[in-house]
Structure formats: structure tokens, C-alpha cells
């Protein structure tokens, strides 16, 4: 049998080599710097930092927010990786000991605690790896890697080589070649990852600023359009960059399938000291090849920019980006980005309005009201991300979250089934049909079986007893319309998500549930149903919350990663 | 099964096949005495339950008055055997497709003699639809019962009374069906009933349960959505399609989203990220099989996930699944099991029930029969009258499908007294009475089934011989042969049909079949003769034993116990000897016994123990009649009695092969008491107690103990009982008490 349910299940810890390979592919280099900085900085900071002015402080700041994120995805993957990343995030005055500190998020994974010691010590040897290739070319890197796989004891040797390379790279950087090195040695994640900002005159990432989230069905792209470009900058700006900006901001549709959600545009946003507008663009994942082709045609690679991408597609299309578009993707963890994006977007609001909202009287179409919700106190929070599939996360703080469960019955299922049942071709069409249909012709309700409420179990007559239950009968199959079927599909999927979310909230003892993801786009029926079902079955204990930028949080998170905004 | 789909909830009435001819005597058995009815009408299957009584011949033994005769010279048997009629209660459950409902009701009306019955308990979704039909046909008032209550009552009943009811299903493992050992307490558990929707119920006690949740995505969704997607009408056809499909063509898998990178990320690429996710992206045609498979996965996974979430919330680790979605279909059991294991990471166990389809009917029946207190009795599955698990599964037994597949039977006999676990058992839940599980050992299974097939002729012969006066004995014996042969063939194909297949269950089945055709005790004559011969030798043996010194006597006694076992039922060779040379001497057997050390030899310990203080009480399980019990066990008992130990001699309640039965042991003890003062006084002072084991099987199962539990006494004899027993009495193939 095939295995069920989504990519979400990180059941087994990946093997070490996989782990390393994953980290390498992840593009999260920069370890050697940490390796030699973290302990040092931590120990010496008290005395030396003032003397050195802002230099170390800045360095440490960078490490915290940048390199510090490095191990994060893996911590969740295998539950035991108390990586150096966390130690950098929170250096302790104990020097090397600090590295062994458990990351905050490990609390959620306490079950695997006994393995920590062992893995942490293994980490000590391992952590210098990816960065050791800093200056190496791609081919030599592979050679070294294969060599290393066979002979791990060489690591110590490699570590010293590593150190030398690092010193060289630092020297190089001090020679003001930073821009060219940074982007020409593209294979070196260490360099390409962070704009080279060893100086206090740190400048943010060069334009254009993109955040990309490549999901199973949709690609979500956020683009920051700077509005405060100085004349000097304008002059320096290369032609291709200008044309990209023009192309993106002057259109609302791209090709036949790309769409800019103008109504979601965030105006006059200040990001990294720059003022501008944040644009939200989406297109179907199956058009990804066309997008990469466009990147090639528009000569994106000449911009020396970094594409920060998240979602499964970041892995799937990585090779295409590289070979066709000559673009190096910086792959980011999906859930990290999602949470980062939500917290950020909620904090900036929605052009003066509230980002988060809920429904009052969701069942009553006349009295139903969409009201703003203040998510100032977000934790603990159950986050239900409904994309093609569904992921459910329990979020306890910015850095402490865990994936509770997931289901394969998500937006993809709704749309897929609708296509099969009604022959519709777009999500909008499916929803439009659903809005005109009557699901009670398709579903068997409690009252269809019991004539009314089923009092023995306190089940109301209107509750669905069996989704598509009426379709067991031939006559009823012949009597339903496509609209009814679309509606029933929507209700079935939505109720199921609501039910699983409710159980998770109960199990995790959380009463705020935020539903996000593109399934909810223009989908008031589903949102109101979720709001009502959650309220009804929890007897008012649970509150369903929604967010204006439903599906874009992953992409926003990726953009924030690019800009190293904590 | 094709009609079954057409009879979907909306349209069952229109496709009634009235022309069918029922083989009534085989399906609605004992209808003339039926007195209490219940019916459970589901979406496609109807389950009928009734209570009836069966007249059975039982072999009774009665002692003669021997006081005026010299038994030494007498060639008369020691007691007489008479066959008497006895009435026992039996529950009948019949399961058939809704299409036959009218024909069945007609049949019942024609054959129902008993007029006391006024009411019929009805449950299930279809109960209201057929209410008028039932009332009109049977002239009975329909009393509607709550579906869930019935289901739970039924579930409790089967879990309590049928030892190997629940099983774990693991596709591809050996055996695929792992039956659970009897749990002393089944509560609390989670019952997930997957009918058209899903109900999740937490059952805390016999009467207390709580609906804790449910889901609308269930069997109805599979059927309804499946019918829309594949244009296939019946549920079974859909399942059949699903078993051939490739869901990866329709579902969006992790590898579809991540490309090849899932491996380096430690993700399993085959996980479903989005059910039906691919059907949205491409405008290709999808095959019916693939869609059905994807649908099945989607629904099974969803049910499994919810069940896990509820189990976790309520801290339960056993989840029983029932309902028509499961109905013993390997495909659905497999996907549900997978899903449960996946979501609970192995912490929750998905259990299925062998009689899952009958739960509603059993429950409805029990509700109606509350004044008869069926729950106060112990009931036993009658292997002869019950069709096994999956008898209606088309793939497994195509030959049987023709008719019997559409009618599924379960019969349960009421036992004379409630059975309890033998209080001596340390841990009843971990006690497994059988040493060889024939379901996972194909070679052993083949061997034993062949053994039983070959021995069948002999059994038939003996059965006829046991009833010399009966005119139809030969005919009945032939029927028995056919029945048991069929059972053996069924078990060859479906070893799991009646729970874990063991030698014990094969023997039990044979006894049930024999009883079915009124051969209560084929060995009665043989036993009578053996006992007569042995009784004559008793005094001689005692004299020779008494003449020995203490140590030699102990060895001789133990040897006697072992020698008696040569007369065991097991080996075919022995039965040949028994048949050819009944005079086969006890002494000769003793001589033939190997010299010490024996294979399992704890005699030295035993001797050492005997030098110490006497045991307080000894429990001895008697095995064969004749030489074994009289010349082997009784001298040993006598020795223990003279040491001041109380002895409980446990014999089978009912006849099984040549084992001594309780009633025979009474006579034998009486006869011995007449000869021996030690036994006489012990019987009088109740220091020697005779009791029933509660079993009518040659193999012991200590989980069902019906003897007097002199609690205070029995614990004290623990070490001795096990030792003496292990040394001697129940040394059949399955020596269960050894530990």
C-alpha cells in the first residue's frame, strides 16, 4: 500500500548523510563562520565588544538572525538536531557548552530528548562541513563530498582547510570585492546567502526583492517595489531590473495564468529601511517552467540576486532554475516561512486595517459579519494551512512550534473532485458553482435517517450524517445538478478540516485557530462554515480566525528570510 | 452480489427476487421452536436473530446396583449408557442480502409454529422502511431499537463470549489475521462504526457508553462518490475496482511536490499530500480503478486519523472497527490498519471483529430478551452451525459463493453454567491455551488437517457403532462426515475462519459436528468397556503398589500416571492398538515406558517435595477413561489422600473422544470407593471432590472454568497442581498448564 498523507510527516529521522546533503542543498551555508565565531564571541564579547565598537555586535546580530536559522528545518525533521544554529541564536556565556543548548522548539519534541547528547556531540564534528567548500568550485565540491562520505575522519583535516579558506574569503572581502565575489561564486552558499556585510556600513540585499513559495498547485510570489529610489540609484539600476519592475507593477495579469492580487497590495511598507509597496502574485505550479524560461529571457541571472524560495517546489525546480535560468535558489523551510510570514504580516496590518478577522453569526447570511480581530496575543495558536493538502501546526512562540498533523483532504481534493464531478476547469468556477448548489440533495443528513434530531447522541437534524450518502441511490444520482455536487464537495472537505482542526485544538489545549491557505481565497462559504462548525461543536470554546493574505504567508516568510528580518 | 448495489438504501424494494428457493433447513434452522426475534436491516444486508431450543441426544450413564454381585467374576459393564433427549438453548443469527428479505419473511411466516411471539425488535437504517412489510408478513409488532445501543450491546456480547473475536489485520504478514487473546476486561474501548457515516463511541462499561464524535466521510461517501466517479453501482464492485487501482495516478504525492528531493529530506515520497490533487491539474482521463483506489485511501485515512485523534483525546489504545464499510473486506481493513498505525505511530491498535456484521442484530435481540437474562449465561460459538469469517468474500472461495455465500450464519449455544477463568491462572490475558498456532504454520496446518481427514472414517465408524439401536445412525454419520469434511476444506482455504486455528479448535469443531447429528458420545461404548476392564484390575494394582517400599511406590505411581497416557486420543497408532487389542495391558504399557530420565523430568524434585509436609490441596485434570483414570490417576489420588491432601479431580463436562466425563467419573469413583476405604472416606468427608472443567474438548482451556471455585483452597495448591498435572494428566499435544 502506498503511504497516506502529505509530505508533512517527518516520521523517521533522516540518516546523517541525508541530513547533511539536505542541509547542503538547503543552501544554508555559513557554518564555518559560526563555528569560529559563536564560542569566541560569546566568551569574549563582554570585554571586547565595546572596544571593537559595533563590529562584533553587528556580526553577532547577523549571525543570530541569519546563520542562526540554519539548523531550523532539521530540528523538526529529526527532532534531535540540537544544532549549532540554536546556540548561535542564543549564545550562552559558557562558550562551547552553549552549542549544546536545546533550541526552544525542542520542547515540542521532548520525546526524542535522550538522543540529544549524542547528536550534539556528533554535531561538533559535523557542523563545519558545508562551509568548508566556501571557495571550492562545484565539481571539486562534489569530489570532496564523495570523498568525505567515504572517509569521515578526514573532517578534522577538512576543518582546518576550511579555516584557511575562510580566512582567505574574509581577506578577499576586505579588499572591497564584496559584490562581485558575493554573487559570482554563486555555488558558495556561504557567500551568496548573505549579502556581505562585515562592515558596519551594512547594506541590505540588492533589488529586486522576491519571496517565492512553490506549492503543489499554486506558486505564490511576493515582490517589493521600492518607491524611494533615489536618482542616483535609478541611474545605476540596470535595465533588466527596471523592466522587471515595470512589468510587474504595470500589469495585473501575466501570461494567461499569472495574476496579481491588487486588492492585497500593501502600500507604503517600510522594509529594511526602504519604503515601497508589497505585491502579491500567483500562478499555477504547472506554469513553473514558463516562469523559469521568463527568468532566463529577462536575464534575471545578471541581476546577481538571490531567489529565496520555499515550498516543495523549491526542491523540485531547483535544478531547472540552475540549468535553465542560471539562477541559484535559496531553499527555505516551508513552515518556518509560514509562521514568520503570518506574524510579520499581522504586525504590519493591512493598509491601516486589521489583518486578522473572524465571523460573527456565521450561519446567518443576513446577520453574518466579518469583524477585525486583534491578534496581539497570538500564542498559543493553532495554525491550519489549507493548501493542496492541509498542515496543522501548534505555535507556542515565534520559534517554538510543532507540526501536529495534516490531512490529504485539502484544497487540491476539493478542486480535483470538482473537476471530475462537474468538469469545471478553474477554482473560481468550482466555487461559483458551489455557491449556487444545494449540498443537502447530495449529502445524507441526520434528519434523513432519523426524521429529526438524533437525541440519543445530541446530533442536530441538519448535521451531515454521510457525505455523498444520497448518491448511493441511483435515482438521486440522476436528480442532482453539478452545482449541488460542487457544493457538497466543498462542504465535505471543509467540515472534515474543521473536525480535524477541532480535535487538534482539543488535544493541544489551544482555543485560537487561524485558518490560512489558498483554499480560503474568495471562499466565504468555507470560512463561514469553519467558523460555525468550530463554534458549534466546541460549544463556543474555539474561535476560528482568518487572515486577509490567506495564501501568501510562505512567500512573505521567504522574502523576510532574504532580507534577514528576524 | 451484483443485486446488492441496486438495493441501495433508496431502492431496495423494487428488485426483490422472489423466485429464489431457499434451502430452508440449512438456513433458518430450528425455526419451529423459535420464540424471540430481532432484525437488523442495514443498507444492503439484513441480519435476523432468533432464540430457539434444540433437542439434543445426550449420553447419560447410570450405575447398576452391584452390591449383590461379585464384580470380579462379572462380565457385565460397570454402568449402563442411555441416550436421552436434552433441550438446550441456542441463538441463531442469519445474514442475507436485502433482496431476499421478502422471501425470507414469507418463509419464516410459513414455518413459525410458536405463537407466543408478539414483538420483533428491529434496528438499523432500513428498519423503518421495512416496518410495514414485517408487520404484515409476520403479524408481529415492530419495536424499534436504537442502532448504536444495539451495536454496542452486540459488541460487548461477542467480546465477552467468543474467545477469539477480535483480530488485528496485517496484510502480507504471516498470519494476516492475528486474533487477540481473551481479555478479562474489555472496557474501556473505542468503537468506530463505519456505516454510511462514521460514529465514534467510547464504551466504558456494559451499559455505559458515550458518543464522542463522528464524521460524515464514511462508507456512504465511498459508495456515493464512487458511484458518481466510476459509474459503478455496487459497493463490492467499487471495492473490487479499488483493489486493482493505482492511487498515485490521481493523488498528489509528496514526490510530486518535492521532486526527487524528498529522499534527501528524509520524507517518504509516497505519502499523499493531496487526495485527488492530480485530477485538478491535468485534463486527462482517469481510470475507474485509480479513482476508486484513491477514494478508498482518502476515506480510510481520514477515518483512521479521526479515530486516532479521538483515541488520543480519551487515552484509549484499543479501537474496534465495525460497520458495512469494513465488513471483513481485506482492502478496507488493510487501509484502515495502515492509517491507524501511521497516525498513532503504533500506539493505537486497530481491531476488527469476526462477527462484526451481527452486532446490531445481537444487540437488538439482547434488548428484547432482557427478561431472559441472556447475559447471565455463557454462550459458545457453535462451529458446526456457523459460517466462518469471509465465507461471503467472493475472491476467497468462489466455489462456495453460489448460494451459501449469500447467507451467513452464526449459532451460539448456551452453556449450562457461566464460565469463568480458572482462578489459578496468573494472568488470564496472556494465557494462550494452545502451543501450536496452525494459522501461521502452513506445514503444521497441512499435517493436522490431513490427520483429521484421515481419521474421519474411523470417527464415522465409531459413531455408528455407538448407537447400535438406531436405524438412521448410518445416514446421520454420513451427514456428519460431509459436514466435517466441508469444514476442514474451508479451514484449508481460510484457516482464520473461526479464529486462530489450533488442534483444539479442530477437535471442538468435530465435537460440534458430531453433536449436530446426534452423536453425543461416539466413544461411550468404548469407554464403558475400558472402564469395566480397568475396574477389575484396580484392586490388584493397589495391592501390588502397597507391597512396594515408599520410594519405589512413588516412582511406580508416577509411572502409572504416565503409562495411562499411552491410551491417549492423539496418536493414530494407539487408536489402532485400542481397536485391535483392548486387553493391552497396563503393566505392559508401564514396561514400555522409557527408563528415566524422561524428556521433561522433574521427578527428583517431586520426590523431594513429597518428603516434606503434605500438600494442602491438589487439582488433577483427568484425561482418558479406562486404564488411565482408574489405574493411573486413582492410585495416585489415593496416595495423596492418605497423605492428608485434599484432591479435586476435574473431568470434562461433556464427552470428548475417550476422555472420562464428569458423570462417568462419578460412577467410577463410586465403584472405587466400594473397593477402597481410603477413597470411600475421602469422598464422604469431601476431601476428594469431583468437578467439571467446563469443557467438552480433549484439550484444556483454563479460561473457561466451570468447577466449584473454592477460592481459599485452590490458591494453596498452585505449585502442586501444576506439577502433578504437568507430570501426568493433561499430557496431550497441548499441555496448557505447564507453566
Short mmCIF file of C-alpha atoms in Angstrom, two decimals, chain A residues 1-15 17-19 21-23 25-26 74 77 214-217 286 311-317 334 387-390 392 402 404-417 419-421 425 442 444 448-450 454 456-459 464-477 480 485 489 492-493 495-496 499-504 506-508 537, chain B residues 5 8-11 14 125 128 144 146-149 152 196-199 201 207 209-225 227-229 232-233 246-248 250 252-281 284 286 291 293 295 297-299 301-302 305-306 308-310 312-314 324 334-336 338-339 342-343 345:
data_model
loop_
_atom_site.label_atom_id
_atom_site.label_comp_id
_atom_site.label_asym_id
_atom_site.label_seq_id
_atom_site.Cartn_x
_atom_site.Cartn_y
_atom_site.Cartn_z
CA UNK A 1 0.00 0.00 0.00
CA UNK A 2 1.06 3.49 -0.61
CA UNK A 3 1.56 5.68 2.32
CA UNK A 4 -1.06 8.21 3.12
CA UNK A 5 -0.93 11.86 3.89
CA UNK A 6 1.35 14.58 2.99
CA UNK A 7 4.91 15.44 2.84
CA UNK A 8 4.25 16.77 6.25
CA UNK A 9 5.07 13.60 8.03
CA UNK A 10 8.60 13.64 9.16
CA UNK A 11 8.24 10.32 10.79
CA UNK A 12 11.73 8.99 10.59
CA UNK A 13 14.83 10.95 11.26
CA UNK A 14 16.79 11.13 8.06
CA UNK A 15 20.12 9.48 8.12
CA UNK A 17 24.24 11.77 5.26
CA UNK A 18 20.81 12.70 4.11
CA UNK A 19 20.80 15.27 6.77
CA UNK A 21 23.02 16.59 1.98
CA UNK A 22 19.74 18.22 2.82
CA UNK A 23 21.45 20.97 4.66
CA UNK A 25 21.07 21.62 -0.69
CA UNK A 26 19.18 23.82 1.61
CA UNK A 74 16.26 19.90 10.51
CA UNK A 77 12.79 16.81 10.76
CA UNK A 214 6.14 26.99 -4.80
CA UNK A 215 3.29 24.81 -3.62
CA UNK A 216 1.68 21.74 -5.10
CA UNK A 217 -0.91 23.69 -7.05
CA UNK A 286 2.37 23.73 -13.76
CA UNK A 311 7.50 25.05 -0.56
CA UNK A 312 8.12 21.65 -2.09
CA UNK A 313 8.68 23.20 -5.49
CA UNK A 314 11.81 24.90 -4.23
CA UNK A 315 13.30 21.43 -4.24
CA UNK A 316 11.53 20.13 -7.28
CA UNK A 317 12.50 23.03 -9.52
CA UNK A 334 8.11 25.89 4.50
CA UNK A 387 -3.22 24.41 0.50
CA UNK A 388 -3.45 21.40 -1.76
CA UNK A 389 -3.20 19.39 1.41
CA UNK A 390 -3.55 20.55 4.99
CA UNK A 392 -1.79 21.82 11.22
CA UNK A 402 5.36 21.84 16.13
CA UNK A 404 0.60 18.40 14.92
CA UNK A 405 -0.82 16.57 11.99
CA UNK A 406 -2.02 17.03 8.46
CA UNK A 407 -4.51 15.60 6.07
CA UNK A 408 -4.51 14.92 2.39
CA UNK A 409 -8.08 16.17 2.12
CA UNK A 410 -7.42 19.77 1.27
CA UNK A 411 -7.90 22.34 -1.42
CA UNK A 412 -6.45 20.01 -4.01
CA UNK A 413 -9.03 17.42 -3.13
CA UNK A 414 -11.86 19.91 -3.42
CA UNK A 415 -10.74 21.20 -6.76
CA UNK A 416 -9.73 17.78 -8.06
CA UNK A 417 -13.03 16.20 -7.18
CA UNK A 419 -13.11 18.83 -11.86
CA UNK A 420 -14.00 15.15 -12.02
CA UNK A 421 -17.59 15.60 -10.92
CA UNK A 425 -11.61 23.98 -15.02
CA UNK A 442 -26.22 15.06 -2.19
CA UNK A 444 -27.47 12.36 3.76
CA UNK A 448 -32.85 11.97 6.58
CA UNK A 449 -32.12 8.98 8.75
CA UNK A 450 -33.82 9.80 12.00
CA UNK A 454 -30.83 12.23 16.92
CA UNK A 456 -29.67 9.91 21.89
CA UNK A 457 -26.37 11.44 20.86
CA UNK A 458 -27.32 15.06 20.73
CA UNK A 459 -26.95 15.25 16.98
CA UNK A 464 -24.42 15.70 7.75
CA UNK A 465 -24.56 12.02 8.59
CA UNK A 466 -22.99 10.80 5.41
CA UNK A 467 -21.29 12.98 2.85
CA UNK A 468 -22.47 11.99 -0.61
CA UNK A 469 -24.65 9.47 1.21
CA UNK A 470 -27.66 10.15 -1.01
CA UNK A 471 -25.57 9.32 -4.02
CA UNK A 472 -25.80 5.67 -3.14
CA UNK A 473 -29.20 5.70 -4.76
CA UNK A 474 -29.45 5.71 -8.50
CA UNK A 475 -32.50 7.97 -8.71
CA UNK A 476 -30.90 10.61 -6.55
CA UNK A 477 -27.72 10.42 -8.54
CA UNK A 480 -28.60 16.18 -8.69
CA UNK A 485 -22.13 18.27 -6.34
CA UNK A 489 -17.64 18.60 -2.22
CA UNK A 492 -17.40 17.75 2.83
CA UNK A 493 -13.83 18.92 2.65
CA UNK A 495 -16.28 20.05 7.51
CA UNK A 496 -13.56 17.47 7.62
CA UNK A 499 -13.36 18.49 12.52
CA UNK A 500 -9.68 17.57 12.47
CA UNK A 501 -8.70 21.10 13.49
CA UNK A 502 -11.12 20.95 16.38
CA UNK A 503 -9.70 17.67 17.59
CA UNK A 504 -6.17 19.02 17.37
CA UNK A 506 -8.63 19.97 21.99
CA UNK A 507 -5.63 17.68 22.12
CA UNK A 508 -3.24 20.63 22.25
CA UNK A 537 -19.07 21.64 18.08
CA UNK B 5 -25.85 -2.43 -5.21
CA UNK B 8 -29.03 0.64 -2.18
CA UNK B 9 -30.85 2.46 0.52
CA UNK B 10 -33.29 4.11 -1.78
CA UNK B 11 -34.39 1.27 -3.96
CA UNK B 14 -38.03 -2.83 -6.38
CA UNK B 125 -31.23 2.20 8.94
CA UNK B 128 -38.45 1.89 9.26
CA UNK B 144 -37.64 -0.10 17.01
CA UNK B 146 -31.61 2.44 18.77
CA UNK B 147 -28.89 1.48 16.31
CA UNK B 148 -25.93 2.50 18.40
CA UNK B 149 -27.18 0.92 21.60
CA UNK B 152 -22.59 -1.70 21.50
CA UNK B 196 -22.69 5.33 5.70
CA UNK B 197 -21.19 7.83 8.12
CA UNK B 198 -18.79 7.27 10.98
CA UNK B 199 -19.74 7.12 14.63
CA UNK B 201 -18.28 5.74 20.64
CA UNK B 207 -24.25 -0.24 29.92
CA UNK B 209 -21.16 4.44 26.62
CA UNK B 210 -20.83 7.82 25.12
CA UNK B 211 -20.95 9.11 21.57
CA UNK B 212 -17.83 11.20 21.39
CA UNK B 213 -17.76 12.11 17.77
CA UNK B 214 -18.14 11.14 14.22
CA UNK B 215 -17.53 12.04 10.67
CA UNK B 216 -19.68 12.29 7.63
CA UNK B 217 -16.98 10.78 5.47
CA UNK B 218 -17.66 7.09 5.65
CA UNK B 219 -18.94 4.15 3.69
CA UNK B 220 -21.72 6.21 2.15
CA UNK B 221 -19.16 8.65 0.83
CA UNK B 222 -17.17 5.85 -0.68
CA UNK B 223 -20.21 4.36 -2.26
CA UNK B 224 -21.90 7.60 -3.31
CA UNK B 225 -18.86 9.43 -4.55
CA UNK B 227 -20.72 5.66 -7.95
CA UNK B 228 -20.56 9.20 -9.32
CA UNK B 229 -16.94 8.94 -10.33
CA UNK B 232 -20.17 1.63 -10.79
CA UNK B 233 -23.27 0.80 -8.88
CA UNK B 246 -3.03 2.83 -8.63
CA UNK B 247 -3.84 5.80 -6.50
CA UNK B 248 -0.63 7.59 -7.42
CA UNK B 250 -4.83 10.53 -9.10
CA UNK B 252 -0.71 14.28 -5.48
CA UNK B 253 2.14 12.64 -3.64
CA UNK B 254 4.97 14.22 -1.76
CA UNK B 255 7.31 13.30 -4.57
CA UNK B 256 5.12 15.19 -6.99
CA UNK B 257 5.62 18.34 -4.97
CA UNK B 258 9.22 17.89 -3.90
CA UNK B 259 10.53 16.16 -6.98
CA UNK B 260 13.38 13.84 -6.14
CA UNK B 261 14.45 15.85 -3.12
CA UNK B 262 12.11 14.08 -0.73
CA UNK B 263 14.73 11.40 -0.24
CA UNK B 264 17.41 13.78 0.92
CA UNK B 265 14.89 15.45 3.18
CA UNK B 266 14.03 12.15 4.76
CA UNK B 267 10.47 12.32 3.55
CA UNK B 268 8.64 9.40 2.18
CA UNK B 269 7.78 10.34 -1.37
CA UNK B 270 4.80 8.05 -1.44
CA UNK B 271 2.87 9.92 1.19
CA UNK B 272 -0.25 11.51 -0.16
CA UNK B 273 0.00 15.26 0.02
CA UNK B 274 -3.35 15.91 -1.55
CA UNK B 275 -6.00 13.33 -2.37
CA UNK B 276 -7.27 13.74 -5.91
CA UNK B 277 -4.71 16.51 -6.24
CA UNK B 278 -3.67 15.42 -9.71
CA UNK B 279 -7.13 15.28 -11.10
CA UNK B 280 -7.19 19.07 -10.88
CA UNK B 281 -4.05 19.76 -12.79
CA UNK B 284 -6.59 13.61 -18.79
CA UNK B 286 -8.53 8.82 -15.11
CA UNK B 291 -10.10 6.81 -8.78
CA UNK B 293 -8.38 3.34 -5.08
CA UNK B 295 -11.12 7.36 -2.87
CA UNK B 297 -7.34 5.69 0.58
CA UNK B 298 -8.79 9.09 1.21
CA UNK B 299 -11.66 7.73 3.27
CA UNK B 301 -7.00 7.56 6.02
CA UNK B 302 -9.50 10.08 7.20
CA UNK B 305 -6.87 9.83 11.54
CA UNK B 306 -10.05 10.81 13.34
CA UNK B 308 -6.54 8.25 16.40
CA UNK B 309 -7.34 11.79 17.43
CA UNK B 310 -10.30 10.60 19.49
CA UNK B 312 -5.60 10.10 21.97
CA UNK B 313 -8.02 12.57 23.49
CA UNK B 314 -9.63 9.86 25.57
CA UNK B 324 -20.54 -2.12 6.46
CA UNK B 334 -5.72 -3.03 5.32
CA UNK B 335 -6.02 0.66 4.58
CA UNK B 336 -7.58 1.41 7.95
CA UNK B 338 -2.24 1.29 7.83
CA UNK B 339 -3.75 4.63 8.58
CA UNK B 342 0.64 5.82 10.60
CA UNK B 343 -1.20 8.40 12.61
CA UNK B 345 2.81 5.77 15.35
#
